mmCIF file of C-alpha atoms (C1' of nucleotides) in Angstrom:
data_model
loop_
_atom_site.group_PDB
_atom_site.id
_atom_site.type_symbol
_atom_site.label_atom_id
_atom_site.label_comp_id
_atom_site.label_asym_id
_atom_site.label_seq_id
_atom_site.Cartn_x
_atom_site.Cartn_y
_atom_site.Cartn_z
ATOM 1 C CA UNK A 1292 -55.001 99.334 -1.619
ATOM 2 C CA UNK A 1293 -55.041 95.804 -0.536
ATOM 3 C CA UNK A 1294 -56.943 94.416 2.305
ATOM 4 C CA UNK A 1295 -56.056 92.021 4.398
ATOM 5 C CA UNK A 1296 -58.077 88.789 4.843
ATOM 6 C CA UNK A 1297 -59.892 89.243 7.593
ATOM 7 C CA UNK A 1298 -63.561 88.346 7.393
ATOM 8 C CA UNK A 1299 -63.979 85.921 10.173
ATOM 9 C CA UNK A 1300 -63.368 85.252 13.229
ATOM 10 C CA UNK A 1301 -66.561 83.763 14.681
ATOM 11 C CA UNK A 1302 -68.433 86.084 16.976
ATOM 12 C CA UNK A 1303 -67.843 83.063 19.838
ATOM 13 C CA UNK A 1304 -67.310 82.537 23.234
ATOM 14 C CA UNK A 1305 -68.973 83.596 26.403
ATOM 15 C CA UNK A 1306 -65.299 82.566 28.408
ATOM 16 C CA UNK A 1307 -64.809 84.926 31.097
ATOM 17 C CA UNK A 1308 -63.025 88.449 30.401
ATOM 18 C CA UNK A 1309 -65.906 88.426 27.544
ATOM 19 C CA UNK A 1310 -67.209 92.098 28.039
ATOM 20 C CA UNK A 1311 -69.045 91.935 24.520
ATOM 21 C CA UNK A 1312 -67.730 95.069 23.206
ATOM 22 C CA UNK A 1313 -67.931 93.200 19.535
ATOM 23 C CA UNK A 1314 -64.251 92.495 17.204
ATOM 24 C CA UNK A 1315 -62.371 95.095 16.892
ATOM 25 C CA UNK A 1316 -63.097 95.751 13.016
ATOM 26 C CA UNK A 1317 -66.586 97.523 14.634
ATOM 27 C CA UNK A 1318 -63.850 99.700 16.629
ATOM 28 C CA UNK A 1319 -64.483 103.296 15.409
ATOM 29 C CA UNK A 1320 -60.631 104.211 16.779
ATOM 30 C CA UNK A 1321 -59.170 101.006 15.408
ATOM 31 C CA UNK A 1322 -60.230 102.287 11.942
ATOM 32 C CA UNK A 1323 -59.287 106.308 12.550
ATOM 33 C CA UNK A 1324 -55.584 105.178 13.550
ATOM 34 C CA UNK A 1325 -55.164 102.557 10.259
ATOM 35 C CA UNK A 1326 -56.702 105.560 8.066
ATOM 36 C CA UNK A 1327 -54.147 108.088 9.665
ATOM 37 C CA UNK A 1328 -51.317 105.935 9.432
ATOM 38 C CA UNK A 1329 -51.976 104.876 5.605
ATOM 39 C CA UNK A 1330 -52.707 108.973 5.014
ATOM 40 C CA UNK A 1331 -49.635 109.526 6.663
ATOM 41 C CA UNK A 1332 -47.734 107.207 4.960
ATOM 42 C CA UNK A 1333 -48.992 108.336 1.236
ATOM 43 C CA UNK A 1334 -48.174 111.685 2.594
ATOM 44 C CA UNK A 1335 -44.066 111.203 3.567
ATOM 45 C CA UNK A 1336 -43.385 108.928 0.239
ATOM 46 C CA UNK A 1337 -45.125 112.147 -1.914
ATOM 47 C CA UNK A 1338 -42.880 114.774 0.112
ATOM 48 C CA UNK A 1339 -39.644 112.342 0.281
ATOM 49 C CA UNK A 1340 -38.002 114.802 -1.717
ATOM 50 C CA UNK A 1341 -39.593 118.181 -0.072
ATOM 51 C CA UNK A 1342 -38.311 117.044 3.018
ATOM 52 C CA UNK A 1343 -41.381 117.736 4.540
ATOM 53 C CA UNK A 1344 -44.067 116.157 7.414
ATOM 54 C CA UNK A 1345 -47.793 116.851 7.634
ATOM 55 C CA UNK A 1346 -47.153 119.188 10.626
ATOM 56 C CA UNK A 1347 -44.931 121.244 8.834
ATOM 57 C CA UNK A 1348 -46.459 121.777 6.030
ATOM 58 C CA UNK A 1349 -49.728 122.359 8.136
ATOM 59 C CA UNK A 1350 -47.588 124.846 9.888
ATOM 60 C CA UNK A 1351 -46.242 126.517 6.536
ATOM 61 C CA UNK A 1352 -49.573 126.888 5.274
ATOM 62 C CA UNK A 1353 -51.442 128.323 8.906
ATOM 63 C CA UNK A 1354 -48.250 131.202 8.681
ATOM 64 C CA UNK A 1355 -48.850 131.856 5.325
ATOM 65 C CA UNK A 1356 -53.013 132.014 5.667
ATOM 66 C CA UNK A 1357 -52.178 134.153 9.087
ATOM 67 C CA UNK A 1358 -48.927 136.535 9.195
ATOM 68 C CA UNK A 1359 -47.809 137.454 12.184
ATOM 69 C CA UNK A 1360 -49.866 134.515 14.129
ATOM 70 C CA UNK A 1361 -48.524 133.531 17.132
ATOM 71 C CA UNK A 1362 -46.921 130.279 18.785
ATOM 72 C CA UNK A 1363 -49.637 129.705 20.544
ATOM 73 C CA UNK A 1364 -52.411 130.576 18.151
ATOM 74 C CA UNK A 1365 -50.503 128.259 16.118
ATOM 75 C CA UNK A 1366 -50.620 125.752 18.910
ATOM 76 C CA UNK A 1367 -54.430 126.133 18.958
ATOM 77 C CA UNK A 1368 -55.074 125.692 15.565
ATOM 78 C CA UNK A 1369 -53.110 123.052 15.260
ATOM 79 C CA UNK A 1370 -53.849 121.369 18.509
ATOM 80 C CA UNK A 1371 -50.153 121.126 20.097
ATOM 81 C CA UNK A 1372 -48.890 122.322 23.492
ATOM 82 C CA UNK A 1373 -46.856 124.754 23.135
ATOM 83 C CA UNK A 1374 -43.691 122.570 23.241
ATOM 84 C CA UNK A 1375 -45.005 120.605 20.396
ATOM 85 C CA UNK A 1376 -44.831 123.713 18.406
ATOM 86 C CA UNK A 1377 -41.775 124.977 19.534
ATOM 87 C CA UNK A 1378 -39.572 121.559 18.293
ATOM 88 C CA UNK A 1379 -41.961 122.211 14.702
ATOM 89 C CA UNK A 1380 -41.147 126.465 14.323
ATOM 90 C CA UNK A 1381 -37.179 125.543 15.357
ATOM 91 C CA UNK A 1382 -36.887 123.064 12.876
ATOM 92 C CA UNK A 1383 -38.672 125.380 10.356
ATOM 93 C CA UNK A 1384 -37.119 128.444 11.639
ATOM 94 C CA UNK A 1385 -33.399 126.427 10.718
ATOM 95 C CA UNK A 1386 -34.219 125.873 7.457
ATOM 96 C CA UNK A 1387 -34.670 129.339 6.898
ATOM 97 C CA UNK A 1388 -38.872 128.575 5.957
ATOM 98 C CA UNK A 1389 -39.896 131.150 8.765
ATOM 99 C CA UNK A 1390 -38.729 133.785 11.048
ATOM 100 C CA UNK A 1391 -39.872 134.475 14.700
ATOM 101 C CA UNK A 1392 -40.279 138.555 15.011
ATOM 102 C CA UNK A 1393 -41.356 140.663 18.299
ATOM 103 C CA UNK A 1394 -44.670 141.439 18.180
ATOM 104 C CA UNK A 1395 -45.067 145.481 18.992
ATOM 105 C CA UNK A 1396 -48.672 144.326 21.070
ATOM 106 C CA UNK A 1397 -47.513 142.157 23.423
ATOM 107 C CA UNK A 1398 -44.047 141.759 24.234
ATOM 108 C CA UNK A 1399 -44.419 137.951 25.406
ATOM 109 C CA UNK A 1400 -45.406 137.100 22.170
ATOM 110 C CA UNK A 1401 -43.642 136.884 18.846
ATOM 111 C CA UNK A 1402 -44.911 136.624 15.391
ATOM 112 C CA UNK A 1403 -44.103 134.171 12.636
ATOM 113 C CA UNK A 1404 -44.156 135.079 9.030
ATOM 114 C CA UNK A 1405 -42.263 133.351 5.866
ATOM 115 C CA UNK A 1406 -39.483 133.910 4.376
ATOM 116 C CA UNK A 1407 -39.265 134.446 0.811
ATOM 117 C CA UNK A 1408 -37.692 130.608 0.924
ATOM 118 C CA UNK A 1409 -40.799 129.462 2.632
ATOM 119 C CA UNK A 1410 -43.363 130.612 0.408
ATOM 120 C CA UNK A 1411 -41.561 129.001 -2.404
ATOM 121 C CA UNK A 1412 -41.626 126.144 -0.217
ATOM 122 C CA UNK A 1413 -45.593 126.119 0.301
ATOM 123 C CA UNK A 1414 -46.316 126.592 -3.206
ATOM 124 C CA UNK A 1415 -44.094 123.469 -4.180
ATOM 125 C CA UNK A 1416 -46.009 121.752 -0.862
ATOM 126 C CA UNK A 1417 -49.178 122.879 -2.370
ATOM 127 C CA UNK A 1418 -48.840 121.385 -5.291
ATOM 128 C CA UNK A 1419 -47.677 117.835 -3.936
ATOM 129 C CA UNK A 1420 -50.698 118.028 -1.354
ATOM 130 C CA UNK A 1421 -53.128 118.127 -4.630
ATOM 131 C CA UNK A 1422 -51.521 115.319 -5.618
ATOM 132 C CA UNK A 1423 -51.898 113.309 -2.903
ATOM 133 C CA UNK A 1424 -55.364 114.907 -2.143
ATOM 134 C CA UNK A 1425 -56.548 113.188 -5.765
ATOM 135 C CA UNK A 1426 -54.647 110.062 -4.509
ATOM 136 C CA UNK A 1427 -56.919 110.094 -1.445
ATOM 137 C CA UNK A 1428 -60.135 111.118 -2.949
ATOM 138 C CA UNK A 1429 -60.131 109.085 -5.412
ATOM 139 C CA UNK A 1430 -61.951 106.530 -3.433
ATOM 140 C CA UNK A 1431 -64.987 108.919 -2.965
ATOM 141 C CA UNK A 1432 -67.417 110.682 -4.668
ATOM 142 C CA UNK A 1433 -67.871 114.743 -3.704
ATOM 143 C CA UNK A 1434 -70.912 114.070 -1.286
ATOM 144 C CA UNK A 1435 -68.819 111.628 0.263
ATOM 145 C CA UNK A 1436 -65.819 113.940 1.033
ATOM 146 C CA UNK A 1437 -67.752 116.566 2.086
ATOM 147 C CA UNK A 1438 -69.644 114.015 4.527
ATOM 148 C CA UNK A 1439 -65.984 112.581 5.508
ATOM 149 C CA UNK A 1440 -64.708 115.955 6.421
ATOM 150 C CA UNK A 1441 -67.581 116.600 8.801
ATOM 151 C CA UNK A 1442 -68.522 113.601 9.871
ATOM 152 C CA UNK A 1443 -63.884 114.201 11.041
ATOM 153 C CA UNK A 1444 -64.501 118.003 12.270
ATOM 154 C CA UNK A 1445 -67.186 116.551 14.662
ATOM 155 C CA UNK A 1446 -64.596 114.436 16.140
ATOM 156 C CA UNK A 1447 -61.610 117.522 16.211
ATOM 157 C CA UNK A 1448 -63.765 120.780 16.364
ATOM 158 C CA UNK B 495 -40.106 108.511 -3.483
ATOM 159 C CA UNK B 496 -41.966 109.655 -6.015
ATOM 160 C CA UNK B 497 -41.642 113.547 -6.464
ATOM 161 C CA UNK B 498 -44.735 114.921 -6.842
ATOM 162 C CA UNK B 499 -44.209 118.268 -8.917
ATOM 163 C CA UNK B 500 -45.608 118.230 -12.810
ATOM 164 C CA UNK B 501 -48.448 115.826 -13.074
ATOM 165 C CA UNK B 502 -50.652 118.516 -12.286
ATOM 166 C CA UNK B 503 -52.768 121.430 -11.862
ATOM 167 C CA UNK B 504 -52.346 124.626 -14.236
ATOM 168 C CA UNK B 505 -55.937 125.208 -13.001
ATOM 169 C CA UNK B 506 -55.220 128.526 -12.291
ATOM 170 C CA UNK B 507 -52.274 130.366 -14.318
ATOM 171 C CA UNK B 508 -51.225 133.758 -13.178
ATOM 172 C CA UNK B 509 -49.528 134.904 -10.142
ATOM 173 C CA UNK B 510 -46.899 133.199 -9.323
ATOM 174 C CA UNK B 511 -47.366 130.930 -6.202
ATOM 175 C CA UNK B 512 -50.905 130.892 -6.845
ATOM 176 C CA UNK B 513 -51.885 127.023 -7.059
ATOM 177 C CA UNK B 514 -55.152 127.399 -5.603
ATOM 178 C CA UNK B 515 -55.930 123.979 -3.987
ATOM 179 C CA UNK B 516 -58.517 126.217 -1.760
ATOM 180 C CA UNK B 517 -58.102 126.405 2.150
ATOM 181 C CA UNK B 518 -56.659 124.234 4.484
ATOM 182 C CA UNK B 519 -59.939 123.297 6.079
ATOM 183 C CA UNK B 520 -61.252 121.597 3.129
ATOM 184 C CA UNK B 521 -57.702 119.232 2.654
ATOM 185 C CA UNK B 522 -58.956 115.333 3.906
ATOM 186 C CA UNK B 523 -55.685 114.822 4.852
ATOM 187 C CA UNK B 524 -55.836 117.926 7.583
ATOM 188 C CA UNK B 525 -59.062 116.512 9.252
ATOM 189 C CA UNK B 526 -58.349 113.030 9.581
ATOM 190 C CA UNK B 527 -54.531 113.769 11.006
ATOM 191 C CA UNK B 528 -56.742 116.599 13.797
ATOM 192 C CA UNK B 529 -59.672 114.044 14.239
ATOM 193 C CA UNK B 530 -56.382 111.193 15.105
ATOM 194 C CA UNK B 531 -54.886 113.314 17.112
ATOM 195 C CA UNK B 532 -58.036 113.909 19.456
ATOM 196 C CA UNK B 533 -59.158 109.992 19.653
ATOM 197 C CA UNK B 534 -55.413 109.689 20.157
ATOM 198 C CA UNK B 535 -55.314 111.938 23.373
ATOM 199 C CA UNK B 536 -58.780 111.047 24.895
ATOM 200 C CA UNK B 537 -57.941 107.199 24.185
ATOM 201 C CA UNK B 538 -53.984 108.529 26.304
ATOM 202 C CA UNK B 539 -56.142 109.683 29.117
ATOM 203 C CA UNK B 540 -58.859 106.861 29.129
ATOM 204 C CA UNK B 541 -55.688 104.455 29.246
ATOM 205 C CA UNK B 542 -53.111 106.349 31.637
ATOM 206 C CA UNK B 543 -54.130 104.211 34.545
ATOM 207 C CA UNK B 544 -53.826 100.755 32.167
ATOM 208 C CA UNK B 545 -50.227 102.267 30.602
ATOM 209 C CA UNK B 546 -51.294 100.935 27.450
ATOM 210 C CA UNK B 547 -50.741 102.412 24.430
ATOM 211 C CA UNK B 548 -53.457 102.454 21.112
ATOM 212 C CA UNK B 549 -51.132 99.877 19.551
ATOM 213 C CA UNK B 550 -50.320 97.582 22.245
ATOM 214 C CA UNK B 551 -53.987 97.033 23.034
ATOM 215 C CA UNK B 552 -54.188 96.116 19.395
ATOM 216 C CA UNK B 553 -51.729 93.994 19.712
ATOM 217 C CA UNK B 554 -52.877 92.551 22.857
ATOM 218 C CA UNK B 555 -56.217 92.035 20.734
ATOM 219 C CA UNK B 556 -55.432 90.785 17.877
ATOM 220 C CA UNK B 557 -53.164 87.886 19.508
ATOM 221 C CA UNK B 558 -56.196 86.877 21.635
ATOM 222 C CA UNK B 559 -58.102 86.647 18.211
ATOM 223 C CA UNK B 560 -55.488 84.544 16.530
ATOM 224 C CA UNK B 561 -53.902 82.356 18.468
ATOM 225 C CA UNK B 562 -50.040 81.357 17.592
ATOM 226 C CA UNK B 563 -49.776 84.442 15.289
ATOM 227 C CA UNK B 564 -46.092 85.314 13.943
ATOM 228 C CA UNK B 565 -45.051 89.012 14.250
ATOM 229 C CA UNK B 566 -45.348 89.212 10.419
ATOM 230 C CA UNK B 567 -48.764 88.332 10.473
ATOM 231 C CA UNK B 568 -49.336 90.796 12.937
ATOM 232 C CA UNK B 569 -47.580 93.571 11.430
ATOM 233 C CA UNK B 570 -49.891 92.891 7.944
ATOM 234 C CA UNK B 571 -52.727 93.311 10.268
ATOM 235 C CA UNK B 572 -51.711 96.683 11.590
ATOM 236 C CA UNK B 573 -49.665 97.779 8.906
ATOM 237 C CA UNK B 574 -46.509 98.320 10.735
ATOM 238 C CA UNK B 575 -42.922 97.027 9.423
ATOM 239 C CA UNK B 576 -41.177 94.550 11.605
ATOM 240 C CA UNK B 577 -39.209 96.376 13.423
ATOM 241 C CA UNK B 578 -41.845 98.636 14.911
ATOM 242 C CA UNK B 579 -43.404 95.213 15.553
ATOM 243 C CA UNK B 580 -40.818 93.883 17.189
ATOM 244 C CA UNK B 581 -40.789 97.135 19.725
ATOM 245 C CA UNK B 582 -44.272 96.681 20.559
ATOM 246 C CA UNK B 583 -44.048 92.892 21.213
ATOM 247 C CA UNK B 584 -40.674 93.632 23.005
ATOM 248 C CA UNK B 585 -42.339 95.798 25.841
ATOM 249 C CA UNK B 586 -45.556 93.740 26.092
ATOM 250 C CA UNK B 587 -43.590 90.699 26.452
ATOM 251 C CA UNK B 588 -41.228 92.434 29.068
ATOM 252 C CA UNK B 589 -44.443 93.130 31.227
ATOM 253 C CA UNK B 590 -45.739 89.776 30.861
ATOM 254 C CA UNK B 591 -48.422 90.139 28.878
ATOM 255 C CA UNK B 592 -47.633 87.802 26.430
ATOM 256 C CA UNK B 593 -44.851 84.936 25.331
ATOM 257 C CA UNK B 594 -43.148 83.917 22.494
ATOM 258 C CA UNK B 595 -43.094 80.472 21.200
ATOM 259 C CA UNK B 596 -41.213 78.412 18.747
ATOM 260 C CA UNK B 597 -43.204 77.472 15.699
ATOM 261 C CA UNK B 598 -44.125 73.920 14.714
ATOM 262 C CA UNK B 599 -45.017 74.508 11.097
ATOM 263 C CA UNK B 600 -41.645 77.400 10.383
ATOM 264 C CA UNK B 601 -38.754 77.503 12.711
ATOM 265 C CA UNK B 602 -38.198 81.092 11.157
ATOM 266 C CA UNK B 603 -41.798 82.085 12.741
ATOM 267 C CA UNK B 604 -42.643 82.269 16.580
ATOM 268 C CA UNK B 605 -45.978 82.118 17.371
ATOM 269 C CA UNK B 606 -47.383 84.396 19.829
ATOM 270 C CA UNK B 607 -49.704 84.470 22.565
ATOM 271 C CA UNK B 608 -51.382 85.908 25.851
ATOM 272 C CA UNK B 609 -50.266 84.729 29.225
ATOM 273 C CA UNK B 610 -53.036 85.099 31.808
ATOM 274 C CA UNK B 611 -51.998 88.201 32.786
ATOM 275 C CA UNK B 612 -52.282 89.837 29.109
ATOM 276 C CA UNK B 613 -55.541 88.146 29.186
ATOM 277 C CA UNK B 614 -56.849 89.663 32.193
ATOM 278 C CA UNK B 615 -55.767 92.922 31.005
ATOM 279 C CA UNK B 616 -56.945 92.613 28.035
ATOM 280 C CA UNK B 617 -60.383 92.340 29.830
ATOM 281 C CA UNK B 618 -60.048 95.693 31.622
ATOM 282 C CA UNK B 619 -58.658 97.081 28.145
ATOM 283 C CA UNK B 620 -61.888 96.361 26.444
ATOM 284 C CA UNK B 621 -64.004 97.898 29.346
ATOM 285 C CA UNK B 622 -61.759 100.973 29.182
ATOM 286 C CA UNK B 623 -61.874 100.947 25.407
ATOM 287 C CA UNK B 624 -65.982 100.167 25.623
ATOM 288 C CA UNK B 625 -65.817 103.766 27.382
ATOM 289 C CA UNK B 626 -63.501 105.695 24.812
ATOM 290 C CA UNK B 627 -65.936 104.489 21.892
ATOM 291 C CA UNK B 628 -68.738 105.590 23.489
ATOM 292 C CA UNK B 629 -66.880 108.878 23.825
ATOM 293 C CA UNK B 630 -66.206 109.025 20.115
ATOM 294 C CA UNK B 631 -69.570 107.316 19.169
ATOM 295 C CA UNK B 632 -72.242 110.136 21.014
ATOM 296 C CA UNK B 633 -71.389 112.704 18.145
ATOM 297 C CA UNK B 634 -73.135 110.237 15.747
ATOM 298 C CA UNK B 635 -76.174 108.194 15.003
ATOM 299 C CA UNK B 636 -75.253 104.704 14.399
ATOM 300 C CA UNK B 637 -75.672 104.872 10.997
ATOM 301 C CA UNK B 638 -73.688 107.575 10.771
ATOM 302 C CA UNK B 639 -70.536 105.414 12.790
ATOM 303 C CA UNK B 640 -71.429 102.821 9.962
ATOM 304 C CA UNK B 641 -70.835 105.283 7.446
ATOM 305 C CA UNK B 642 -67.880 106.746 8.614
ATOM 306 C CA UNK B 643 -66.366 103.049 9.443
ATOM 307 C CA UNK B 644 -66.891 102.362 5.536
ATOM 308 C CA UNK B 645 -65.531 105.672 4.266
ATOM 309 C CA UNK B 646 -62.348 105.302 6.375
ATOM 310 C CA UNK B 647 -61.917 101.338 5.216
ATOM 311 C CA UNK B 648 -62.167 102.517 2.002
ATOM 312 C CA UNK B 649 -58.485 104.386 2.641
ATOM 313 C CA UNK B 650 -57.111 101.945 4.819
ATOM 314 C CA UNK B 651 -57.686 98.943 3.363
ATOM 315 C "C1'" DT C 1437 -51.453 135.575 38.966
ATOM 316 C "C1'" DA C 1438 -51.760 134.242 34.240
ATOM 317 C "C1'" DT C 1439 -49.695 133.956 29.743
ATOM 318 C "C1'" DT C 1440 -45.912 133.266 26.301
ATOM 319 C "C1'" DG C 1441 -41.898 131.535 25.012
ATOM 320 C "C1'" DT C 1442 -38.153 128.612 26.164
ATOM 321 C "C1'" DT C 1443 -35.274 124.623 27.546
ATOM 322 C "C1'" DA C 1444 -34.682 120.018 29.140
ATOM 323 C "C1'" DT C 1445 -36.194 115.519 29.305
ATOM 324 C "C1'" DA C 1446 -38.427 111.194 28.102
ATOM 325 C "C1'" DC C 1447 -41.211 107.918 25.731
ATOM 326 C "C1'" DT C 1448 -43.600 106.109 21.643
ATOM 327 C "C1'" DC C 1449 -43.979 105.435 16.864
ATOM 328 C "C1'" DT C 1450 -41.907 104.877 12.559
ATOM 329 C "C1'" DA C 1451 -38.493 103.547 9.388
ATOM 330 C "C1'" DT C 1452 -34.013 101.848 7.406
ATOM 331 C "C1'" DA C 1453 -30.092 98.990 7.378
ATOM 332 C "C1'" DA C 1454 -27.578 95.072 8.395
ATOM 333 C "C1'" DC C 1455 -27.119 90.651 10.516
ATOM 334 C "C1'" DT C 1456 -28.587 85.623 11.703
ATOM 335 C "C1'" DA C 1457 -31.221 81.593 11.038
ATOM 336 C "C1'" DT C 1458 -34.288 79.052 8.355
ATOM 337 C "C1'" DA C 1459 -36.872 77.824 4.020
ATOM 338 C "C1'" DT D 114 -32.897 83.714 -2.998
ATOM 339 C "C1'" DA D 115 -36.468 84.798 0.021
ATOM 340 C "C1'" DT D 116 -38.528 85.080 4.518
ATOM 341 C "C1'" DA D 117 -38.701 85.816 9.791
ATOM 342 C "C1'" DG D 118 -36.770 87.569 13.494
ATOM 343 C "C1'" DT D 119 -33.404 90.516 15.567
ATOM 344 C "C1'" DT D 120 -30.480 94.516 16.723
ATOM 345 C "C1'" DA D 121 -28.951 99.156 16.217
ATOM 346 C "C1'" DT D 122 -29.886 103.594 14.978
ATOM 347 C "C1'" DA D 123 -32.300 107.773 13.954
ATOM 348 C "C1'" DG D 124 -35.911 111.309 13.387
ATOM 349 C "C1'" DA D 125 -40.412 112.952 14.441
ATOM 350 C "C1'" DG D 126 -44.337 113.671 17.421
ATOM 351 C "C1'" DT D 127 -46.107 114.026 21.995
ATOM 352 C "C1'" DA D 128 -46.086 115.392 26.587
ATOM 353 C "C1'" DT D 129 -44.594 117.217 31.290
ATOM 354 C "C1'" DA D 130 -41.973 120.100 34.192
ATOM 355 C "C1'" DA D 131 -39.591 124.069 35.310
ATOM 356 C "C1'" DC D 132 -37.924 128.662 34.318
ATOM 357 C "C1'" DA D 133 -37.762 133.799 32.665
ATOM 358 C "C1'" DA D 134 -40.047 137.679 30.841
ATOM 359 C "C1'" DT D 135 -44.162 140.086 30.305
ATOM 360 C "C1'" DA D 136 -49.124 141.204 31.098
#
DNA sequence: TATTGTTATACTCTATAACTATA
DNA sequence: TATAGTTATAGAGTATAACAATA
């Protein structure tokens, strides 16, 4: 995309409140939250017309690669609270994507599987997450996903 | 906007439903939304005392680095509209962190700066945020935080 | 007691639309 | 016409607290 100037701003002062952490372009964090949002924001224009967010296709796509996974294993793999999850499977759950069942193990839990509707749904998803997988790796050879992604899981895992 | 579907992928024909992008785990987008979400949280905790928010202290930053900034200049530099702008700059002003002014050059424009409060806080913001990176940093080498810094300009900027 | 699901609540971020003032 | 700021509105994500049912 297109950067924005930047490129200066003089290393300077030694006025008080100077703790010397260095500009903020050297921020790790800083760079990690303008990353995610531009990700994020490739991510709702290509599934405008799914209807779709990250989470729930992330959630979609856990069901599928699980069946009969629960809320909270969700909530684990996902790393929600189990609130978070709950506003994410309702919403699902209303459009008919999923259903909750009982699960005959343990009665606090219930299980979460697709509907036929759903897994119609993922497979379009899929195919709009290739998409804007190629948009995103376009910038990067193989090595350097495959460094990216760990150099990320060390941060998550 | 744009709908995704066609422009792709008959790499694999067959079953229906079968678009095999792989697994989840090896989808860009998945790791840098999980590796967010964890800086986001630890930088939450690191910052509950402060009640600052990632953006605000980016805010509170970035007007320190550029004195007499206008919102839209701002909002190019963290790639947020205006109106989300305007929120941010709403509460920090309401706590006295910072003040608008009128501009000299562009009486559409205000310019914007710290007060001595947002300055001092911006000091213990930098301490607190000296911690969080060292948090985030001990997982790598320092070439490796170079590395990753470049990989993840390459999508943001 | 601990876990799972649930509901209620609240705040932040994000975005769009429409309006005003200025260029 | 275009830009800058503003206001209103809305949806999504995040989190905490409290509760019921089950283990």
């Amino acid at each position: 995309m297109k950067s924005a100037q930047e490129t200066l701003v003089p290393t300077t002062p030694h006025v008080e409140g100077d703790e010397d952490i260095g500009e903020i372009r050297n921020i790790v964090g800083f760079h990690i939250r303008l990353a995610h949002g531009a990700v994020y924001r490739h991510f709702s224009e290509t599934f405008a017309a799914l209807d779709l967010t990250q989470k729930q296709v992330s959630v979609l796509w856990l069901v599928d690669d699980h069946p009969n996974i629960a809320q909270t294993g969700l909530a684990q793999r996902m790393r929600m609270d189990r609130a978070t999850t709950m506003a994410i499977i309702n919403r699902l759950e209303g459009r008919g994507l999923l259903v909750r069942g009982r699960s005959p193990d343990d009665g606090r839990k219930q299980t979460l599987n697709l509907t036929d509707s759903g897994r119609a749904m993922l497979g379009t998803a899929k195919v709009a997450i290739a998409e804007h997988e190629n948009w995103l790796k376009a910038r990067f050879t193989d090595a350097e996903v495959a460094h990216l992604i760990e150099l990320l899981t060390r941060i998550h895992e």
